[in-house]
Coordinates of C-alpha atoms and ligand atoms in Angstrom, one line a residue:
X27 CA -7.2 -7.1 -32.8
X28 CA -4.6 -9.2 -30.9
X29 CA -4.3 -12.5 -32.6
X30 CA -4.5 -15.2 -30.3
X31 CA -5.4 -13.3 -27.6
X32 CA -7.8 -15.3 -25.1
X33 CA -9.0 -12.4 -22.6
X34 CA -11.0 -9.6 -23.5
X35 CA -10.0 -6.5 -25.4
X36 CA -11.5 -2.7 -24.9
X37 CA -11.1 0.7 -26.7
X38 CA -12.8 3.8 -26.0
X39 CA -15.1 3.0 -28.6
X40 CA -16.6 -0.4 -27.2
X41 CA -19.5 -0.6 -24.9
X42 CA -18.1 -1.3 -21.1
X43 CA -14.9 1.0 -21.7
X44 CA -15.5 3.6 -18.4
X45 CA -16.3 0.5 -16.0
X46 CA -13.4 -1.3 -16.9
X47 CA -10.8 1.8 -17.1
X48 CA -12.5 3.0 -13.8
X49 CA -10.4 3.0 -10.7
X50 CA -11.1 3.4 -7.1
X51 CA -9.4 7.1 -6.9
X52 CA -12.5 9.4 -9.1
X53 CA -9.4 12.0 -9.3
X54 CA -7.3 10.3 -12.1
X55 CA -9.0 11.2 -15.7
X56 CA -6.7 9.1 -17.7
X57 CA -7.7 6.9 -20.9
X58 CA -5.8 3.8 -22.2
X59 CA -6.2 3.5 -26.2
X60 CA -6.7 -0.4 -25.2
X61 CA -7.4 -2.2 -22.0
X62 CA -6.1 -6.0 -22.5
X63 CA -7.7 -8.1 -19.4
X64 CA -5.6 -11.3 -19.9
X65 CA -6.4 -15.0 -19.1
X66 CA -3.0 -16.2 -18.7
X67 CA 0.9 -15.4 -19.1
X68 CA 0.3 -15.8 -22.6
X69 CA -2.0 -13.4 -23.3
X70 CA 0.2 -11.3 -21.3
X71 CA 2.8 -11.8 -24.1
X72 CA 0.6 -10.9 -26.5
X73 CA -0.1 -7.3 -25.3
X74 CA 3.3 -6.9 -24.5
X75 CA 4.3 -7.6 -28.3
X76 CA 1.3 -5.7 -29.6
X77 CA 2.0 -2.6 -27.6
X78 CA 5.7 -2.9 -28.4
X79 CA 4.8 -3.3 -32.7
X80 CA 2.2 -0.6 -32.0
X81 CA 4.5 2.0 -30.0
X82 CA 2.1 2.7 -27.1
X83 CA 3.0 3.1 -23.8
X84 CA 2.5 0.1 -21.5
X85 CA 1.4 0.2 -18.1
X86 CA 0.1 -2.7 -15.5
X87 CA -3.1 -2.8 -13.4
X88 CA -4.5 -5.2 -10.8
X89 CA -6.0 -3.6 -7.9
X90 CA -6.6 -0.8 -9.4
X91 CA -6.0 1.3 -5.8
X92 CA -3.1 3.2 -6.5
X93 CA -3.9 6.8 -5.5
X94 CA -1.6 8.3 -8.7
X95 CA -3.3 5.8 -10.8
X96 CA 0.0 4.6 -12.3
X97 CA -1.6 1.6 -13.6
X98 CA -3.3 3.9 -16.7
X99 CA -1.3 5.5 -19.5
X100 CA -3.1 8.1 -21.6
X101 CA -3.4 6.6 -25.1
X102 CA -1.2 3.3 -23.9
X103 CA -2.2 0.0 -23.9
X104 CA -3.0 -1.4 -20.3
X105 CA -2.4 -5.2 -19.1
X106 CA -4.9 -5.9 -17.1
X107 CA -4.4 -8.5 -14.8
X108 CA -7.3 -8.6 -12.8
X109 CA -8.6 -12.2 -14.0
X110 CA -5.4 -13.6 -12.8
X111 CA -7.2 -15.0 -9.4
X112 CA -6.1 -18.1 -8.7
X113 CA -4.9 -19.3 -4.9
X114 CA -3.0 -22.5 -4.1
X115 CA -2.0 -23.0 -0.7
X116 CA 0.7 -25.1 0.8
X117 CA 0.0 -25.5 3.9
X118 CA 3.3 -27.5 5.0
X119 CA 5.6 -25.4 3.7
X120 CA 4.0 -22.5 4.8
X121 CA 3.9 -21.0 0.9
X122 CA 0.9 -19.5 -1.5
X123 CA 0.8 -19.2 -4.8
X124 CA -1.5 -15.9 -5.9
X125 CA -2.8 -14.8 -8.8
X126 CA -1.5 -11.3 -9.3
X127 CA -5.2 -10.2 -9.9
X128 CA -6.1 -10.6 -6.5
X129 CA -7.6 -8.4 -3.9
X130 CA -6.1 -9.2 -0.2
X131 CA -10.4 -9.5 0.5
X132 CA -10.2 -13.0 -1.3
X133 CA -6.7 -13.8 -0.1
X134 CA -6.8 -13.3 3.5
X135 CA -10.1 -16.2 4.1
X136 CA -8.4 -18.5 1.6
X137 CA -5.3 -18.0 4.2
X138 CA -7.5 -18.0 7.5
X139 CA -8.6 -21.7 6.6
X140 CA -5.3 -23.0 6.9
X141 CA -4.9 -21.5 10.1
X142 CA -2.1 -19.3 8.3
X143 CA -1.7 -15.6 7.2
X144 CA 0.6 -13.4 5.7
X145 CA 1.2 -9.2 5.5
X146 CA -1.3 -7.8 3.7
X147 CA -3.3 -4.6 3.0
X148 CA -5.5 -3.3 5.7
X149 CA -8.0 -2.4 3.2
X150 CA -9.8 -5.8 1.9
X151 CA -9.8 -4.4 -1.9
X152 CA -6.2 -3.3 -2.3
X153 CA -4.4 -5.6 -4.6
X154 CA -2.0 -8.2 -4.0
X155 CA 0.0 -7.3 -6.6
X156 CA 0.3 -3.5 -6.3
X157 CA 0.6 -3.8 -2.4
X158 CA 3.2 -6.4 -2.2
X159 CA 5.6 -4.6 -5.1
X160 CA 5.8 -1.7 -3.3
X161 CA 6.2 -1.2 0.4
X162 CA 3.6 -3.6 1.6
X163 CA 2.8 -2.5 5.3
X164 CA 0.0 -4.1 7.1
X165 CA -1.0 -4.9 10.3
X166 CA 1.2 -8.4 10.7
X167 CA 4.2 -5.9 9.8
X168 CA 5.8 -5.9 12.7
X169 CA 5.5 -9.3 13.7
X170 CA 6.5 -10.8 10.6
X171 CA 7.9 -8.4 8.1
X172 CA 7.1 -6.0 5.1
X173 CA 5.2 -7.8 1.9
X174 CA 8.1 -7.7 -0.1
X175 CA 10.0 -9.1 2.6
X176 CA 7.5 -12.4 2.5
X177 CA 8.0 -12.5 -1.6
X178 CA 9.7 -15.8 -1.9
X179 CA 9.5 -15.7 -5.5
X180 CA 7.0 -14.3 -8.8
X181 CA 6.5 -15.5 -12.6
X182 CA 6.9 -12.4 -14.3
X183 CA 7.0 -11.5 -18.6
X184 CA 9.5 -9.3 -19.2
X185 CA 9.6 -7.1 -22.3
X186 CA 10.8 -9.3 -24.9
X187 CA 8.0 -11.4 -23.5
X188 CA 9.8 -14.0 -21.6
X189 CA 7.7 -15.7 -18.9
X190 CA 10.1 -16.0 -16.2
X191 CA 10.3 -17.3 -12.6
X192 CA 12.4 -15.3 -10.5
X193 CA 13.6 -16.5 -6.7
X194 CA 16.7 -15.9 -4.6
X195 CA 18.4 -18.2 -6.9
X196 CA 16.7 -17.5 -10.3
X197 CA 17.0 -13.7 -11.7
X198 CA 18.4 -12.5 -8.4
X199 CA 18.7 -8.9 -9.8
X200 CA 14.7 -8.7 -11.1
X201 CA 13.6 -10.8 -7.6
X202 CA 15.5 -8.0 -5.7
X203 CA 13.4 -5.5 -7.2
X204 CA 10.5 -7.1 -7.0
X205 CA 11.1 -7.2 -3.1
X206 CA 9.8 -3.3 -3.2
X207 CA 10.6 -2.0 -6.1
X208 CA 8.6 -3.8 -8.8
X209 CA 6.6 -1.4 -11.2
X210 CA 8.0 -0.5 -15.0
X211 CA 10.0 -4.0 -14.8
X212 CA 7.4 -6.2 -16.5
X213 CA 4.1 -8.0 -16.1
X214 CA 4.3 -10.3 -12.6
X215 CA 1.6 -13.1 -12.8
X216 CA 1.7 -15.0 -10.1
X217 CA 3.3 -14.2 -6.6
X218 CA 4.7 -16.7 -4.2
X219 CA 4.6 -15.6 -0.4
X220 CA 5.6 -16.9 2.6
X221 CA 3.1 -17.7 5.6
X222 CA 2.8 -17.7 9.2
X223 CA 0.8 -19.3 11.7
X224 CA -2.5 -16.8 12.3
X225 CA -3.3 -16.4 15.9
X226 CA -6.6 -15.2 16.5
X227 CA -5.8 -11.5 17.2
X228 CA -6.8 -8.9 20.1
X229 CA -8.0 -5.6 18.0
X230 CA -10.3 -2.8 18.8
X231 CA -10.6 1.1 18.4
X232 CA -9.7 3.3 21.1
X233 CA -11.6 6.5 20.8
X234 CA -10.6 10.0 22.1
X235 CA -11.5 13.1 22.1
X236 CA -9.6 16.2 20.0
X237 CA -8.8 18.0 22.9
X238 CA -6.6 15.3 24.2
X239 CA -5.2 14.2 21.1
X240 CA -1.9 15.8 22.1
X241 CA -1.3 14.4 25.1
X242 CA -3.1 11.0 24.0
X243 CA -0.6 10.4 21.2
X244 CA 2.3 11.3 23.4
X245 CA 1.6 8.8 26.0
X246 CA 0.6 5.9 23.0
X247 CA 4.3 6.6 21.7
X248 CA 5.8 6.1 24.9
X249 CA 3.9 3.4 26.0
X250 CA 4.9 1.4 23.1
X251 CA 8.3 2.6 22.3
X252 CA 10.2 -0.8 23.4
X253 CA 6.4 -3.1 22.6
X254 CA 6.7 -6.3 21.2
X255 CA 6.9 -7.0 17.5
X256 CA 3.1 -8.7 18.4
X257 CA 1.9 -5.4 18.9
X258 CA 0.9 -2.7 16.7
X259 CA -1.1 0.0 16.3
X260 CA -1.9 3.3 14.4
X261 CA -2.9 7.0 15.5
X262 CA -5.5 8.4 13.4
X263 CA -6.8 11.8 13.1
X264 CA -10.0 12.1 11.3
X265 CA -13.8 12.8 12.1
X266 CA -15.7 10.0 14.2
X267 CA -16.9 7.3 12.1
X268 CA -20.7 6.1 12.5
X269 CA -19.4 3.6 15.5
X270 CA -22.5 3.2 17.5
X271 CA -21.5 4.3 21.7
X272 CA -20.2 7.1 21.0
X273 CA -22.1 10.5 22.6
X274 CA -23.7 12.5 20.1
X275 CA -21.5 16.0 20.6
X276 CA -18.5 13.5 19.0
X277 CA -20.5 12.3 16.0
X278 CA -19.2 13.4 12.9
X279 CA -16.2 15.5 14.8
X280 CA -12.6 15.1 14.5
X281 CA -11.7 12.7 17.0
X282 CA -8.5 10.6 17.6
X283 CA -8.6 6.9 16.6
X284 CA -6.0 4.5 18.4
X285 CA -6.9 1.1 16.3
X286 CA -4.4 -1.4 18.0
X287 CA -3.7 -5.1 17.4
X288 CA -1.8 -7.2 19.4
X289 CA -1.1 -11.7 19.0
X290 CA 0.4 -11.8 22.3
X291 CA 0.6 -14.8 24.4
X292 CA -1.2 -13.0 27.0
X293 CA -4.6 -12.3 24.9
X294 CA -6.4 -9.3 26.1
X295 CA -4.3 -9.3 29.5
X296 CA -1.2 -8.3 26.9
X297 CA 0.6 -5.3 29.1
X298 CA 1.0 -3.1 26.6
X299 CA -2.6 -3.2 24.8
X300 CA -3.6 -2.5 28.4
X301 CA -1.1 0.1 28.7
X302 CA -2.4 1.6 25.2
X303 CA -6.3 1.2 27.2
X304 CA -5.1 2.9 30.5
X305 CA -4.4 5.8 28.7
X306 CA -6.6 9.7 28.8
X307 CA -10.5 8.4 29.3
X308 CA -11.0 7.2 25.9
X309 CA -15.1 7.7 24.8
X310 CA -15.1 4.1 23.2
X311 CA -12.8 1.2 23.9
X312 CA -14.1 -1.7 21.3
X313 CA -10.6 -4.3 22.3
X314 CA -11.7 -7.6 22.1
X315 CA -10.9 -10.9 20.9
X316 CA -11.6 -10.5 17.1
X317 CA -11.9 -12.6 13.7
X318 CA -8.4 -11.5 11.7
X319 CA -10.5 -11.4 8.3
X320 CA -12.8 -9.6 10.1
X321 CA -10.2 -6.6 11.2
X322 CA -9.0 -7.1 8.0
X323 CA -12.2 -5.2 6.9
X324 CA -13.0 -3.1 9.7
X325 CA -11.8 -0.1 7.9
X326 CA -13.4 -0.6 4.2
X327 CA -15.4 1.9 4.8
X328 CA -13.7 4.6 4.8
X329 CA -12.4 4.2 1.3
X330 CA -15.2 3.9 -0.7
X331 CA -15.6 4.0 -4.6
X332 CA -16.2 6.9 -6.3
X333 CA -15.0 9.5 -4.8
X334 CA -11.6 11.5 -5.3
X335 CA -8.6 11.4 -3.2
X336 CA -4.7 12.6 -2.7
X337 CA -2.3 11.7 -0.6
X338 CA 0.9 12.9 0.8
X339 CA 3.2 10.8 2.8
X340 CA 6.6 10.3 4.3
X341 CA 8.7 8.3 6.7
X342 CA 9.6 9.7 9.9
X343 CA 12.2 9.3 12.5
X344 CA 9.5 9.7 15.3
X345 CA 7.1 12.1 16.7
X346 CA 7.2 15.7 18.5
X347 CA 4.9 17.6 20.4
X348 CA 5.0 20.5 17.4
X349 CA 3.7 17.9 14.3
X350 CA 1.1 16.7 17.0
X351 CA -0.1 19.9 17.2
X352 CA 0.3 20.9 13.4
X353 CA -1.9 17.8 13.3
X354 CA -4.5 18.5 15.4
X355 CA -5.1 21.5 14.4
X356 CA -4.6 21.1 10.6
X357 CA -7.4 17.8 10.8
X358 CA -9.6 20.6 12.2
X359 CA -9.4 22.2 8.5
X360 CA -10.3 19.4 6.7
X361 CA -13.6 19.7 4.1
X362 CA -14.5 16.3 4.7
X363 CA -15.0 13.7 7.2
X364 CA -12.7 10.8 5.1
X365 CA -9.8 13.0 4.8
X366 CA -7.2 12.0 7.8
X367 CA -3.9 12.3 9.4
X368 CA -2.1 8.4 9.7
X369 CA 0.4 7.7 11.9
X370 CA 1.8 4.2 11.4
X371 CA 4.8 3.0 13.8
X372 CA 7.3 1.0 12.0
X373 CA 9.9 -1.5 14.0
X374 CA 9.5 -5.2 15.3
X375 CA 10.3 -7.1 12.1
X376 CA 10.7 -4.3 9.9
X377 CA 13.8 -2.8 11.3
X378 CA 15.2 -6.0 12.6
X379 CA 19.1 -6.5 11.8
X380 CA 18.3 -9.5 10.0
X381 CA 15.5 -8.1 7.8
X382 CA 16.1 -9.2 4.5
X383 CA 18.6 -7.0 1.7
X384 CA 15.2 -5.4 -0.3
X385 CA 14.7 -1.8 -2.3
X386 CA 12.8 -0.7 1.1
X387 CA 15.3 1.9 2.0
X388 CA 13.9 3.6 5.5
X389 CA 14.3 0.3 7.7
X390 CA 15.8 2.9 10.4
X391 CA 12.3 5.0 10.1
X392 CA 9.6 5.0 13.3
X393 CA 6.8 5.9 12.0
X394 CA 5.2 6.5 8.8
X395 CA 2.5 9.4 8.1
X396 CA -0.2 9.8 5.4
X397 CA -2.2 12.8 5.2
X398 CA -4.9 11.6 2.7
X399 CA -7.6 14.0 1.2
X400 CA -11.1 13.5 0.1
X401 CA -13.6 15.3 -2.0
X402 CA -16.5 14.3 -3.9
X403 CA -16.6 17.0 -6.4
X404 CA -14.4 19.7 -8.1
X405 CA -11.4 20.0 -8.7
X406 CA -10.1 19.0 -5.3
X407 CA -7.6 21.8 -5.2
X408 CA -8.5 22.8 -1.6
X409 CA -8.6 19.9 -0.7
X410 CA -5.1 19.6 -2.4
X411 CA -3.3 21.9 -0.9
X412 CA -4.6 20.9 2.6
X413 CA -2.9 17.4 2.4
X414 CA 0.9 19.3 1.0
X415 CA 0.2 22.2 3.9
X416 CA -0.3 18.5 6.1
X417 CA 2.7 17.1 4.9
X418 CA 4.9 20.8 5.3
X419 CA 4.3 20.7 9.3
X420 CA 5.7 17.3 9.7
X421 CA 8.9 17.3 7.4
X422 CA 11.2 18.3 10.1
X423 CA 10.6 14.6 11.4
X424 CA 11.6 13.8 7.8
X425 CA 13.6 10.1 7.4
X426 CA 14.4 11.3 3.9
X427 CA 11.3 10.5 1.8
X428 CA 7.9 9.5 1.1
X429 CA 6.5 5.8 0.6
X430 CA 6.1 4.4 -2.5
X431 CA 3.1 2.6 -2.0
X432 CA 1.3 6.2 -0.6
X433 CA 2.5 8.9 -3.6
X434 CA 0.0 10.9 -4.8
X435 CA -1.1 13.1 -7.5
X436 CA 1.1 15.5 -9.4
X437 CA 4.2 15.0 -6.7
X438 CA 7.4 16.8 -7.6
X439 CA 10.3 15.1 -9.4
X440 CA 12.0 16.2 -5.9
X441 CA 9.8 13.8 -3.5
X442 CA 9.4 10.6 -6.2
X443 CA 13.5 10.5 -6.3
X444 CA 13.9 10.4 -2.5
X445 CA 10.9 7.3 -2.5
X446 CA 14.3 5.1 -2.5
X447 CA 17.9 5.6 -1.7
X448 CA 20.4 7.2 -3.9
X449 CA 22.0 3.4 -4.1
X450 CA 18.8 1.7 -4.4
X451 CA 18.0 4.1 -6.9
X452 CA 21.7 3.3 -8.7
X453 CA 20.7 -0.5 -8.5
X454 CA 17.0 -0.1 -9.9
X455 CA 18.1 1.7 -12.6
X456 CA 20.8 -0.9 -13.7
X457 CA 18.1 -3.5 -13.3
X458 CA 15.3 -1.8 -15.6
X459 CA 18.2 -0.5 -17.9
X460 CA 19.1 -4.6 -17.9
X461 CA 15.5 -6.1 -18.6
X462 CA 13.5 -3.0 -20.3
X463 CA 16.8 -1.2 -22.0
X464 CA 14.3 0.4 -24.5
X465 CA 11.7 1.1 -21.8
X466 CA 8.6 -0.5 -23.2
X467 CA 6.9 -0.4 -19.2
X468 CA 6.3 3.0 -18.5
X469 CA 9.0 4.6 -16.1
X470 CA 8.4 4.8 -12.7
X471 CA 9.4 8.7 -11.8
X472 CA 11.5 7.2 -9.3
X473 CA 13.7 5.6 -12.0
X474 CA 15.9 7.6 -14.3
X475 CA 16.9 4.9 -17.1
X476 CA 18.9 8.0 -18.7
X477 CA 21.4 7.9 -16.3
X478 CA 24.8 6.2 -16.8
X479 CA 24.3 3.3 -14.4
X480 CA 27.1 2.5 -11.6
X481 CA 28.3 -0.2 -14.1
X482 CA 28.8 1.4 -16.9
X483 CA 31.0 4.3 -15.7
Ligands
LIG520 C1 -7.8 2.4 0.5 C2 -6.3 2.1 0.4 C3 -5.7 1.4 1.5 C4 -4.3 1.1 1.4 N1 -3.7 0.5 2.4 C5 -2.4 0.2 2.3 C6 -1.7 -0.4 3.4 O1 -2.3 -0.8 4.4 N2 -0.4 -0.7 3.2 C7 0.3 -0.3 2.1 O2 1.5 -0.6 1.9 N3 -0.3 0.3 1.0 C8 -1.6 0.6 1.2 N4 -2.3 1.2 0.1 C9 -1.5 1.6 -1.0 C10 -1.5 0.5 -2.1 O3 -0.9 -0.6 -1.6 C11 -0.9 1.0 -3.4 O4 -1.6 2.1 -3.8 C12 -0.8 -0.1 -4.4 O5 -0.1 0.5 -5.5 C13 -2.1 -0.5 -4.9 O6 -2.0 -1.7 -5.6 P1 -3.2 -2.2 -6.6 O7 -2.8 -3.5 -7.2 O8 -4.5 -2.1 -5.9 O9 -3.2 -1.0 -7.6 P2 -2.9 -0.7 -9.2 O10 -3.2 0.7 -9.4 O11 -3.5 -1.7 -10.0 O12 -1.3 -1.0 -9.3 C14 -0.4 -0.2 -8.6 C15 1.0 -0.2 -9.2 O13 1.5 -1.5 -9.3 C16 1.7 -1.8 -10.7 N5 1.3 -3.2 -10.8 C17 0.1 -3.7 -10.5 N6 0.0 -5.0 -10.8 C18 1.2 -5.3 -11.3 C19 1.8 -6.5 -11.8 N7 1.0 -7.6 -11.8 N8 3.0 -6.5 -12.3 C20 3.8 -5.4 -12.4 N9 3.3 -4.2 -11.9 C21 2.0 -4.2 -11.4 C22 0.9 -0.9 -11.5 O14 1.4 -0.7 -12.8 C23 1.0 0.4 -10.6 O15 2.2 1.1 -10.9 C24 -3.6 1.5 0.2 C25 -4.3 2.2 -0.8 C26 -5.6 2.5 -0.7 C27 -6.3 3.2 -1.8

């Protein structure tokens, strides 16, 4: 069907077609026409070309974990990257080459042997590539920057089918983008990211009850409002997980979950994780020296296949006594025990005045919130409605908008425009305008090609 094409080709028709358009989120019903899984840049090429003679719309997958589902197009033709796995590390100039088909579950022990890691998702089955185009927050965040802030460079085809390495020096425009910004610009193939030394981390789960939730999230904020870049942490409001310890009258209850991670000098005797443990009288404190690839996975489990999700998000400038109570009480209504309230603080490297020039636009932020939403049947519209009620309680803590890498289904033209800066959004626009003037990648909602670009006026 694609002459010279190496990977291997699927339509609706062929045998295999719903396992290899499925994605993690059950909720998105979309259907490529053809699902291209390349072997190399060159097939990538090939698609591109064929989906450009053909007029279908062109999209990119890899992970396959974005809640949306952007990587699908109904009746489009779908580059599938996801064979695209290989890993070379160099360990003495602290740099790895990935495959933009990988998961951070194979990256992250690849990494670990070289005594090195770098930001990546905090679920192991997110992709690399998805994760580290967008916003790319992860636990070694604060200590060490965003993802797109560790892109030192990509090999990406363009639409005219160019295979070409961008780098500070090489493409500046397209590597600027890709820093954050990097969906509906072309294929990227490989990824080059910058590493840091891996101390073995201190990480655990504080466990407290709903009733002090409140005053529990309060003190956390306080207690770590001038931490360390080493230290970070998350609030998390969602019912107890099977963690064995905890009394019985808690199982399968909304509790609040203080997961905290800290590569301090000072190991477990780190003030401020021992400030976080001093806190209320938590039902299960689990801090301890732990494996990084192993925290990397803690939390798998609570995004499983197959079931169907949304999710609302948005960056705030802190938190308030009213959204922890909107919280509270809203995590109360949930219909299932995966849906959650998130609370991620930002800071440390992230905000830092010499954090690099990317597209991330809410450096000045403190926290960012997800309210995610699980069902397992129907058409989730409850359960719908629950995460944007969520999300209406907290906007008067409101940075200016939501995060790329956490838009969910069927979000207003009004939320994907504030995902990025009105300049950002003036730059991205020249830049897709520049390398896909006749949009052959489908449009991210957050671009709008249409519009006379600062250059042209
Ligand atoms: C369980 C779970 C946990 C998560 N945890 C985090 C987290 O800790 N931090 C965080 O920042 N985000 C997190 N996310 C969000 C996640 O990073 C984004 O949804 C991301 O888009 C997923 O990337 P992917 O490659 O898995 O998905 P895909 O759906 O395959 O791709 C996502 C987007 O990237 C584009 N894309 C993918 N590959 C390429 C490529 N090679 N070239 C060009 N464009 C490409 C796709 O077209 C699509 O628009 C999480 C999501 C889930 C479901």
């Amino acid at each position: 069907m694609i002459k010279g094409f190496k990977g291997r080709l699927t339509t609706p028709d062929d045998t295999g077609y719903e396992d290899q358009r499925h994605l993690w989120n059950e909720a998105v019903r979309t259907r490529p026409a053809l699902i291209a899984r390349c072997a190399d840049a060159d097939d990538v090429a090939l698609a591109i070309g064929h989906a450009v003679h053909h007029g279908l719309p062109l999209t990119v997958r890899a992970g396959g974990h974005n809640f949306a589902g952007r990587s699908l197009a109904d009746g489009g033709l779908v580059v599938d990257v996801r064979d695209l796995t290989s890993i070379s590390v160099a360990p003495e100039n602290r740099v790895a080459r990935l495959g933009a088909g990988l998961r951070w579950g194979q990256v992250d022990p690849v990494l670990q042997k070289h005594g090195l890691a770098t930001t990546g998702g905090s679920v192991s089955k997110v992709g690399v590539a998805g994760f580290s185009l967008g916003t790319g927050l992860g636990w070694l965040g604060r200590g060490h920057g965003l993802a797109g802030d560790n892109l030192l460079g990509a090999t990406i085809v363009t639409a005219d089918g160019a295979v070409r390495d961008v780098g500070p020096e090489a493409e500046p425009d397209l590597y600027w983008a890709l820093r954050g910004a990097g969906t509906g610009l072309g294929v990227v193939t490989e990824l080059r990211m910058r590493l840091f030394p891996l101390v073995r981390p201190i990480t655990g789960t504080l466990v407290h009850r709903l009733t002090d939730a409140d005053a529990v999230l309060w003190q956390a904020v306080e207690a770590t409002a001038s931490a360390p870049s080493h230290l970070n942490w998350a609030a998390v409001l969602t019912s107890a997980p099977p963690i064995p310890g905890l009394p019985d009258d808690v199982q399968g209850r909304p509790v609040l979950l203080l997961p905290v991670f800290s590569t301090g000098p000072d190991g477990e005797d780190d003030p401020h994780v021992r400030a976080l443990r001093r806190i209320g009288r938590p039902l299960l404190d689990t801090i301890a020296p732990t494996d990084f690839c192993t925290f990397q996975t803690s939390t798998d489990e609570a995004a499983p296949d197959g079931m169907c999700w949304d999710v609302r998000s948005e960056w705030l400038t802190g938190l308030d006594g009213p959204a922890a109570d909107h919280a509270v009480a809203a995590i109360e209504d949930a219909s299932s025990p995966l849906s959650e309230f998130l609370f991620r603080p930002l800071g440390g490297a992230i905000s830092a005045p010499d954090a690099p020039d990317t597209p991330f636009s809410y450096r000045h932020a403190a926290f960012m919130t997800e309210i995610i939403a699980n069902w397992s049947s129907g058409d989730g519209a409850a359960e719908r409605t629950w995460s944007e009620k969520g999300l209406a309680g907290l906007m008067h803590l409101s940075a200016g908008g939501p995060d790329v890498n956490h838009l969910g289904l069927n979000e207003s033209a009004t939320r994907t425009s504030t995902a990025y800066s009105p300049a950002t959004l003036d730059r991205l626009t020249t830049i897709k305008q520049t390398h896909d003037p006749h949009e052959t990648f489908q449009t991210p909602p957050w671009i709008n090609p249409s519009k006379t670009s600062p250059t042209e006026q």
